[in-house]
CSV table of C-alpha atoms and ligand atoms in Angstrom, one decimal:
chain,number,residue,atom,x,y,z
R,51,UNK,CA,29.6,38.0,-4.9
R,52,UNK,CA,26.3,38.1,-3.6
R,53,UNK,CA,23.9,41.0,-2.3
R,54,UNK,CA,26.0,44.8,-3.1
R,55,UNK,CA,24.7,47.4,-0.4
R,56,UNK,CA,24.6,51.2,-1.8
R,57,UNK,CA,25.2,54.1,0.9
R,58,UNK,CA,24.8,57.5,-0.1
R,59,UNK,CA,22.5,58.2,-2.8
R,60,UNK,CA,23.3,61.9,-4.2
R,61,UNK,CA,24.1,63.5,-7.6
R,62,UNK,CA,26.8,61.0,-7.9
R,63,UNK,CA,25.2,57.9,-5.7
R,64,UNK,CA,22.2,57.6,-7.4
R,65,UNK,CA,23.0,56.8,-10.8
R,66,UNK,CA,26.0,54.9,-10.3
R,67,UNK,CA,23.3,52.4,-7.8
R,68,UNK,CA,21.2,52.5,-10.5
R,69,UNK,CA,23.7,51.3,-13.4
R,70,UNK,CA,24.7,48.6,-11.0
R,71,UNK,CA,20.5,47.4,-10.9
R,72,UNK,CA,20.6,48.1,-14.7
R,73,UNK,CA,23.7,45.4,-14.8
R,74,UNK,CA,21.3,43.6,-13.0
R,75,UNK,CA,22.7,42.8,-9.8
R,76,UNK,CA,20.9,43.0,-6.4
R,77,UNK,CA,21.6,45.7,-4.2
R,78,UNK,CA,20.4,46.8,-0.7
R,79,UNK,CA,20.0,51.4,-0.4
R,80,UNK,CA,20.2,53.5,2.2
R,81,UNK,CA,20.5,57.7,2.7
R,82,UNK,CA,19.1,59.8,5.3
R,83,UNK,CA,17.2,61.5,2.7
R,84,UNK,CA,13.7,59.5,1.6
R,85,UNK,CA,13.6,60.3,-1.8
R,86,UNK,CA,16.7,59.0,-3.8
R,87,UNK,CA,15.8,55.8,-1.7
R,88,UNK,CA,11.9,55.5,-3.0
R,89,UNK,CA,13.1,56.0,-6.9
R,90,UNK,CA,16.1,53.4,-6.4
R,91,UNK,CA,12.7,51.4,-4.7
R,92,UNK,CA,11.1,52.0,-7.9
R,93,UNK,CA,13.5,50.8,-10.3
R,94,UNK,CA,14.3,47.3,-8.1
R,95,UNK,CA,16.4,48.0,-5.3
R,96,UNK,CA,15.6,47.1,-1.4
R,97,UNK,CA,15.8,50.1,0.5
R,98,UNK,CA,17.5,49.8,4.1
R,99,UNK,CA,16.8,51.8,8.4
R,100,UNK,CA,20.9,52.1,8.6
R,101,UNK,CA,23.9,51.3,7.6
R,102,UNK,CA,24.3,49.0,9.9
R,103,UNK,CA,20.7,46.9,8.3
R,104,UNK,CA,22.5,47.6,4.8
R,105,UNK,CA,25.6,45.6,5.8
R,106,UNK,CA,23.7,43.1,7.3
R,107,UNK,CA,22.2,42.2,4.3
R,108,UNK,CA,25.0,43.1,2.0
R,109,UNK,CA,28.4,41.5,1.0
R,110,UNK,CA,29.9,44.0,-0.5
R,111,UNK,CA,29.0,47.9,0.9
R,112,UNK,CA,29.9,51.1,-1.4
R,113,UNK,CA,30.0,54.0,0.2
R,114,UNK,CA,29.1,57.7,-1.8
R,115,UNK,CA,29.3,60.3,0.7
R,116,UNK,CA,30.2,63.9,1.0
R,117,UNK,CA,33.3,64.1,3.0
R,118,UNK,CA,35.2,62.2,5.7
R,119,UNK,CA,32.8,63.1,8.5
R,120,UNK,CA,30.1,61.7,6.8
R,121,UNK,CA,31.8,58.3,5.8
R,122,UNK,CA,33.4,58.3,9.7
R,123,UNK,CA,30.1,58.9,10.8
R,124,UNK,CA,28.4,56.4,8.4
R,125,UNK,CA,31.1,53.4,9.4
R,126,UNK,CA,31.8,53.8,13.1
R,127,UNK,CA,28.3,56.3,14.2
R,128,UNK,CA,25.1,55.1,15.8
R,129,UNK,CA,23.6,52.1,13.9
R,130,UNK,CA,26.7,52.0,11.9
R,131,UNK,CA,29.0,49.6,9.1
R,132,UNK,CA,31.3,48.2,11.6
R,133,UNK,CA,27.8,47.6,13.9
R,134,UNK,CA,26.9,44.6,11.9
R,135,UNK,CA,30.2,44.0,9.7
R,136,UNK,CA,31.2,40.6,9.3
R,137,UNK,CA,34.2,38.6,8.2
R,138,UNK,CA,34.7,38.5,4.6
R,139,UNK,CA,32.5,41.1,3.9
R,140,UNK,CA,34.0,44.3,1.4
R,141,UNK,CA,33.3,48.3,2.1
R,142,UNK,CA,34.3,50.2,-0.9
R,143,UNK,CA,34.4,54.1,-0.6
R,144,UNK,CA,34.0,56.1,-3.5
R,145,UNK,CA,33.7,59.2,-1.7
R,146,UNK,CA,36.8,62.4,-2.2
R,147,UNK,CA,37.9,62.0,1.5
R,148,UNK,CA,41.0,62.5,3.1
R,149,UNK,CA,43.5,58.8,2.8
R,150,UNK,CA,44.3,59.7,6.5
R,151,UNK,CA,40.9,58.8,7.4
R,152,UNK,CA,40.4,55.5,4.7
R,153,UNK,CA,43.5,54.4,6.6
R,154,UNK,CA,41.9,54.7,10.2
R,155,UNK,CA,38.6,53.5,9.0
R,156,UNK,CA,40.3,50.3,7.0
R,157,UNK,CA,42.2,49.2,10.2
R,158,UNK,CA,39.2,49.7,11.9
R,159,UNK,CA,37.1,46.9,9.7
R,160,UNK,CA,40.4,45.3,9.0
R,161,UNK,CA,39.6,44.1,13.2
R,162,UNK,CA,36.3,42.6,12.7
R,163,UNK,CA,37.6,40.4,9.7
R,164,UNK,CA,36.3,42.6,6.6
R,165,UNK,CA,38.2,44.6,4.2
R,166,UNK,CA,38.3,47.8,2.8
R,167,UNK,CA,39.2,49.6,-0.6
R,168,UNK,CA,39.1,53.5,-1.5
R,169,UNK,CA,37.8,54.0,-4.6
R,170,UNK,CA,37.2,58.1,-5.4
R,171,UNK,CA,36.0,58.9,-8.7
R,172,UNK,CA,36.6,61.6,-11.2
R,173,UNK,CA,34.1,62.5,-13.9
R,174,UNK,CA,31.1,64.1,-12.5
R,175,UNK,CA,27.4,63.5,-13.0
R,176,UNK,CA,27.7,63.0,-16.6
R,177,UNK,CA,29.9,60.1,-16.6
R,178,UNK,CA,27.9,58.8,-13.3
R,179,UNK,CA,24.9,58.5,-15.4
R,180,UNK,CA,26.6,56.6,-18.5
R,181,UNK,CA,28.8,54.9,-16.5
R,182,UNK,CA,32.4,55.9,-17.7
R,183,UNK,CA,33.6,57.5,-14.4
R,184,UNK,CA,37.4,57.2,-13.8
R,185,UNK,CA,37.8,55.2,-10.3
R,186,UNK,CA,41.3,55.1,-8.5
R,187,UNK,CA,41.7,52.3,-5.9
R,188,UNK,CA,43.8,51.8,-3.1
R,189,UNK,CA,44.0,48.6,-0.9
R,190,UNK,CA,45.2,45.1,-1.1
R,191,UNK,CA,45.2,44.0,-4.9
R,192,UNK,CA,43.5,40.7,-4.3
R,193,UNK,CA,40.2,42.6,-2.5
R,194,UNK,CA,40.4,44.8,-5.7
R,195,UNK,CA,40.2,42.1,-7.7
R,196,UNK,CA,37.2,40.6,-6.1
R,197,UNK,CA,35.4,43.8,-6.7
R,198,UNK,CA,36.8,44.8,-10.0
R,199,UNK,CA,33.2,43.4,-12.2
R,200,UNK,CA,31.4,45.6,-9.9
R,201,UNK,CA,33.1,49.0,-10.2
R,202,UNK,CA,33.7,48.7,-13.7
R,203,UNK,CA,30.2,48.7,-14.0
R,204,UNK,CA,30.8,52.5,-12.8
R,205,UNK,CA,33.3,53.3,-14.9
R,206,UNK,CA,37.1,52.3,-15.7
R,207,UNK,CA,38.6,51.1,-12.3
R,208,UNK,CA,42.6,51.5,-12.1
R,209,UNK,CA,44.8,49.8,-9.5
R,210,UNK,CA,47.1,52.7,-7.4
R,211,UNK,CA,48.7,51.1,-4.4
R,212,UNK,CA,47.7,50.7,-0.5
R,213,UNK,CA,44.9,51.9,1.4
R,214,UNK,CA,44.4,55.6,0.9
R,215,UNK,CA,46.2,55.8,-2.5
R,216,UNK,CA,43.4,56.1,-4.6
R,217,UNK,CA,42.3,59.2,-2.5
R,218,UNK,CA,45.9,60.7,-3.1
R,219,UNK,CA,45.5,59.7,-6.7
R,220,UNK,CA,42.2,61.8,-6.3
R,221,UNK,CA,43.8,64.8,-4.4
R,222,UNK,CA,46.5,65.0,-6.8
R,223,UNK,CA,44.0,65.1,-9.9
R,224,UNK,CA,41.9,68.3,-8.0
R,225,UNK,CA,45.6,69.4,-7.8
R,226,UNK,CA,46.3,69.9,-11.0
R,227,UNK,CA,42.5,70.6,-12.7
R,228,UNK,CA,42.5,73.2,-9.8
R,229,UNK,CA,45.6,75.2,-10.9
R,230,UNK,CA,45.2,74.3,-14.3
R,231,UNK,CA,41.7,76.0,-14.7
R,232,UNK,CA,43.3,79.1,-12.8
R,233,UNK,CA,46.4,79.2,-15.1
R,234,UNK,CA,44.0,79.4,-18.4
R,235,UNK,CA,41.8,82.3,-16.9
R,236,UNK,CA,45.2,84.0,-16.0
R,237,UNK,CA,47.0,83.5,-19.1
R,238,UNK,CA,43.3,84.7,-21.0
R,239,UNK,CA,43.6,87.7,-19.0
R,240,UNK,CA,46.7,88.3,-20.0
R,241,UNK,CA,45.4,88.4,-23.8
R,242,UNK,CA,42.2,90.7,-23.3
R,243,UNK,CA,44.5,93.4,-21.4
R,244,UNK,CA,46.6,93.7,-24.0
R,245,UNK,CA,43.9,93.4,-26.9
R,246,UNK,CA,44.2,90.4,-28.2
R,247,UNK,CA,40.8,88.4,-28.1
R,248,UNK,CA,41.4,85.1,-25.5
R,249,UNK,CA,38.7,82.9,-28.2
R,250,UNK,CA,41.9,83.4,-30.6
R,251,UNK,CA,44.3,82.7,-28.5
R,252,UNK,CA,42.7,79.7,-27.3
R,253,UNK,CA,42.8,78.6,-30.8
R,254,UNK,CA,45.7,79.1,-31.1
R,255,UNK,CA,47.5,77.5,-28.6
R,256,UNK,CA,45.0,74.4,-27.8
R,257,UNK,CA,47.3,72.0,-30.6
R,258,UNK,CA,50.4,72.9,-28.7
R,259,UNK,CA,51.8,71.9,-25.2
R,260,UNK,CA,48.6,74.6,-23.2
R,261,UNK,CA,46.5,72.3,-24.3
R,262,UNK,CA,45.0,70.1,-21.7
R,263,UNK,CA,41.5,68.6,-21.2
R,264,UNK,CA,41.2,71.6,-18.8
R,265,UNK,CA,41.2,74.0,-21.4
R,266,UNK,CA,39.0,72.1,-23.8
R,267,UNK,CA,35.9,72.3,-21.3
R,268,UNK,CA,36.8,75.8,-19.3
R,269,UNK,CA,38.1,77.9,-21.6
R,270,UNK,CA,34.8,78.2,-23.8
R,271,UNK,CA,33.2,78.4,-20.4
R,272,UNK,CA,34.8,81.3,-19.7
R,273,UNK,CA,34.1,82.8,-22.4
R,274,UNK,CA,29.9,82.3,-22.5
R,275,UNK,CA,30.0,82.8,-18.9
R,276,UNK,CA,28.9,79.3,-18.9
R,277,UNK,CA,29.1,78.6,-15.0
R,278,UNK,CA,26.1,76.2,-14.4
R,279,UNK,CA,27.9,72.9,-12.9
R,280,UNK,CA,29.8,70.7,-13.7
R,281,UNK,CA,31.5,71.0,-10.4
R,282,UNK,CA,31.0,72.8,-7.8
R,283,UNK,CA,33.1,75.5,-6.2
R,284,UNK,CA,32.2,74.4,-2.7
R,285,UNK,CA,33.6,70.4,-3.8
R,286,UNK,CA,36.5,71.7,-5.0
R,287,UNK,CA,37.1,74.2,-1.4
R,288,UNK,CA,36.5,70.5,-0.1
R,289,UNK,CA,39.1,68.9,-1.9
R,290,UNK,CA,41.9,71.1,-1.8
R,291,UNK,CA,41.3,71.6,2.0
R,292,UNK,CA,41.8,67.5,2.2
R,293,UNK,CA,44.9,68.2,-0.1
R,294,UNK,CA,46.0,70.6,2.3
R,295,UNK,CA,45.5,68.4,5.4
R,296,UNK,CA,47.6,65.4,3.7
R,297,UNK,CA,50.3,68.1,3.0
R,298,UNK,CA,50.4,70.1,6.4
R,299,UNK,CA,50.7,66.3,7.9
R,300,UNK,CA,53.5,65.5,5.0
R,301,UNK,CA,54.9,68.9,6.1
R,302,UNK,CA,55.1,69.5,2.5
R,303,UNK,CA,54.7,73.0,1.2
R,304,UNK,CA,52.2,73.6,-1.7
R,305,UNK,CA,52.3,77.0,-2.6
R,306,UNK,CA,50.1,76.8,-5.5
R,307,UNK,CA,47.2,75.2,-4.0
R,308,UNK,CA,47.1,77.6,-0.9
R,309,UNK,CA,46.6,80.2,-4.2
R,310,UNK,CA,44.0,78.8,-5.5
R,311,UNK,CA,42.4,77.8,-2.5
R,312,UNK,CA,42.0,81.9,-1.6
R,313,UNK,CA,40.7,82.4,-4.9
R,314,UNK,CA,38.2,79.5,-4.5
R,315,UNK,CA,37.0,80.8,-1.1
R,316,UNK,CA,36.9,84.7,-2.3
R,317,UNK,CA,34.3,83.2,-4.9
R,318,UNK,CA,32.5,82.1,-2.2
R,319,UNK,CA,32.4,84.8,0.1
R,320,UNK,CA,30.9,86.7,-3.3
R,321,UNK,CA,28.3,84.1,-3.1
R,322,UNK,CA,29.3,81.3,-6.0
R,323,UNK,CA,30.0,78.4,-4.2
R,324,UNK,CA,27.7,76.2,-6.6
R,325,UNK,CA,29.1,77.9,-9.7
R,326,UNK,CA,31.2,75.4,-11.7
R,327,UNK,CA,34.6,75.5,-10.8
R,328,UNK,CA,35.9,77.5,-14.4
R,329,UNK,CA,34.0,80.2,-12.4
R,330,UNK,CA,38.1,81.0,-11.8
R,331,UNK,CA,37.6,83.2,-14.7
R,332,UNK,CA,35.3,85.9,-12.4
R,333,UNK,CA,38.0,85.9,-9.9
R,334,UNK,CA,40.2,87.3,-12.5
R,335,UNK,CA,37.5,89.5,-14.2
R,336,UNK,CA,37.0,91.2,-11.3
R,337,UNK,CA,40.2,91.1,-9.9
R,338,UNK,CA,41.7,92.8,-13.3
R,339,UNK,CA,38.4,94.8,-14.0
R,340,UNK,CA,38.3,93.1,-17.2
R,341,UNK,CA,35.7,90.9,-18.8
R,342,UNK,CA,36.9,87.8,-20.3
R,343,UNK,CA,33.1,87.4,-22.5
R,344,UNK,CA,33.4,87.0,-25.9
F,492,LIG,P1,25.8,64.8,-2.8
F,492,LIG,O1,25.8,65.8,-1.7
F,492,LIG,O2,24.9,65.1,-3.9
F,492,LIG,O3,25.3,63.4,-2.2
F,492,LIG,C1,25.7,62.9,-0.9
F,492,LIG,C2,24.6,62.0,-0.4
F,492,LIG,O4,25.0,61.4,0.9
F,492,LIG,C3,23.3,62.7,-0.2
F,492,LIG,O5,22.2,62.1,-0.8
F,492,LIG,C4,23.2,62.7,1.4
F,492,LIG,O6,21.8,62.7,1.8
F,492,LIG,C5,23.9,61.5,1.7
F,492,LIG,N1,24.4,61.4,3.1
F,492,LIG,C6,25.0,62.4,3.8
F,492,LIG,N2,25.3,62.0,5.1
F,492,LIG,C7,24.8,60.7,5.1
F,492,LIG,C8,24.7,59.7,6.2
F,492,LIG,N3,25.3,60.0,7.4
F,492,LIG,N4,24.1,58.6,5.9
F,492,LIG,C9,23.6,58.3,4.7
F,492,LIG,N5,23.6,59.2,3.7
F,492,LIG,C10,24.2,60.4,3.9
F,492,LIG,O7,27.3,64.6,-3.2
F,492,LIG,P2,27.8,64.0,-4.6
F,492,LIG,O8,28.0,65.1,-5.6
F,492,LIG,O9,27.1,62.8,-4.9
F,492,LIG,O10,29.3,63.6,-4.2
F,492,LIG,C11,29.6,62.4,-3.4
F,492,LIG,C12,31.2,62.3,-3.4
F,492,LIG,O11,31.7,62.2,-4.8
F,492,LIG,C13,31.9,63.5,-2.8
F,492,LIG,O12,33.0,63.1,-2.0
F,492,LIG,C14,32.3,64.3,-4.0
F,492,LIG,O13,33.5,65.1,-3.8
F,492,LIG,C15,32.7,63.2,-5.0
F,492,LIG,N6,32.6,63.6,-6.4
F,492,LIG,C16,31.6,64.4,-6.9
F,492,LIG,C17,31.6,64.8,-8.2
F,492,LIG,C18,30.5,65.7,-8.7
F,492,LIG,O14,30.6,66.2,-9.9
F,492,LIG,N7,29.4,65.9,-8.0
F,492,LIG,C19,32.6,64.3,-9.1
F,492,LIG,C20,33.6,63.5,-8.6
F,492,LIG,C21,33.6,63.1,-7.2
C-alpha cells in the first residue's frame, strides 16, 4: 500500500499520524483546524484543502473524528471522501461512532468500488502517543488484512466481525468501564459511611474477584481527587448516548447505562464535563454528603 491519508488530527489523531511518519510511511493530513496540520507539516507529512484532495492522493484514508456527524459530514459533505473515492481504495474509521452509521457510510463507498473498516480504539492519549492503543475492527477480513501493518503501527489491532462490529465492540467496552467506575465509587461509599477507610478496602479486595483494571486506575483517583483527564466526561456522555441509540433501535433495555448516563450528565450540569470520567466519585460525594478523600 501506497500513500495513507490522515483525517482528523486531535488529542488522539495527531499522534497516532505521527507514529505512522515515525514508521516511516507517507501520509497525506487534513483538519479544519491549521495547527495540528503545520506540526504534522513539520515532522514530514503533506498537508491536504479537503477530504476530498486527501483521498485523491491517498490509498488508504483513516479517519479520527469526534462523533458520527463529523465522520458523515467528512465522507458524504461538501468536498468530501466519496467526492474523489476510487475503486480499490480503503477508508478506515477509528473514530467511537455509532455502527448504524459505519454501516450506512460502508454501503455508501462500497458503491463507488472502495471499501471500508471501523476501527475504534480504546486507550487514550497515552497509549496514542506510544503506540499501544487497543483497535477493534469490523468489516470484511480480507480488507482487514490488507490494512493490518498499518494499524498495528497504532496499537494491537483485533479482528470482531462485520461492518459496525468493532464500534459495538467499542460501545460495549464504555459499557462496562462506565458502570464499573460507578460500582467502585458506590461500593467506596459504602465503606466511608460506615467508617471503614475505602484506601483499605481497596486493598483489600483488589486480589479478589472486585478487582478489575477499572479499579486499579480510578480508585486511587478517587481518593486524591485526581480528576485531570484521562477521559473525558463529555466522551463518555457521547458514548453511552451511541450505546443507547444501538439499544433503543435493538429495542433492548439497558437499565444500567440509563443510570449512569444521569449521573454522567448531573456532572455536567455541575460543570465537569472535561473532568476524567472517575469524576463518578463526586457524584456520590455529593450525593451521600460524604467525602471519599483520603
Ligand atoms: P478531538 O476533539 O481532540 O479531535 C478531533 C479532531 O477532529 C479535531 O482536531 C477537529 O478539529 C477535527 N475535526 C472535527 N470535524 C472535522 C471535519 N469536519 N473535518 C476535519 N477535521 C475535523 O477528539 P479525540 O480525543 O482525538 O477523539 C477522537 C475519537 O477518538 C472520538 O471518537 C473519541 O471518542 C475517540 N477516543 C478518544 C479517546 C481519548 O482519550 N481522547 C480514547 C479513545 C477513543
Amino acid at each position: 500500500m501506497g500513500k495513507i491519508g490522515f483525517i482528523g488530527l486531535g488529542i488522539m489523531g495527531k499522534p497516532m499520524a505521527s507514529n505512522l511518519l515515525k514508521a516511516g510511511k507517507s501520509l497525506v493530513v487534513y483538519d479544519i483546524a491549521d495547527a495540528p496540520m503545520k506540526e504534522l507539516a513539520e515532522i514530514g507529512a503533506e498537508t491536504a484543502i479537503s477530504p476530498a484532495d486527501v483521498t485523491a492522493k491517498a490509498d488508504i484514508i483513516i479517519t479520527m473524528l469526534p462523533n458520527s456527524p463529523h465522520v458523515r459530514e467528512v465522507v458524504t459533505g461538501k468536498d468530501g471522501i466519496l467526492d474523489t473515492v476510487k475503486n480499490g481504495q480503503i477508508v478506515v474509521d477509528m473514530s467511537s461512532i455509532a455502527p448504524l452509521v459505519s454501516r450506512e457510510l460502508c454501503a455508501l463507498l462500497e458503491a463507488k468500488g472502495a471499501e471500508m473498516l471501523d476501527a475504534p480504539v480504546s486507550g487514550g492519549q497515552e497509549k496514542a502517543e506510544k503506540g499501544t492503543l487497543a483497535i477493534m475492527v469490523g468489516g470484511k477480513e480480507d480488507v482487514y488484512s490488507k490494512v493490518k501493518d498499518v494499524l498495528d503501527l497504532m496499537g494491537k489491532s483485533n479482528y470482531v466481525a462485520g461492518i459496525g462490529a468493532g464500534q459495538t465492540a467499542k460501545l460495549v467496552n464504555q459499557t462496562i468501564v462506565a458502570i464499573n467506575i460507578a460500582a467502585v465509587a458506590e461500593g467506596m461509599s459504602l465503606a466511608k459511611k460506615s467508617g471503614v477507610d475505602p484506601e483499605k478496602v481497596f486493598n483489600a479486595i483488589r486480589g479478589g474477584l472486585a478487582g478489575s483494571q477499572c479499579m486499579e486506575d480510578k480508585a486511587p483517583r478517587i481518593f486524591e481527587a485526581r480528576y485531570n483527564p484521562g477521559f473525558r466526561i463529555n466522551l463518555h456522555i457521547k458514548d453511552l448516548g451511541n450505546v443507547q441509540e444501538t439499544s433503543h433501535a435493538l429495542h433492548l433495555s439497558m437499565p444500567l447505562v440509563a443510570q449512569v448516563m444521569e449521573m454522567m450528565q448531573n456532572l455536567a450540569a455541575e460543570g465537569h464535563e472535561t473532568l476524567d470520567h472517575g469524576a463518578l466519585g463526586l457524584f456520590y460525594e455529593k450525593l451521600n454528603n460524604i467525602s471519599l478523600k483520603k
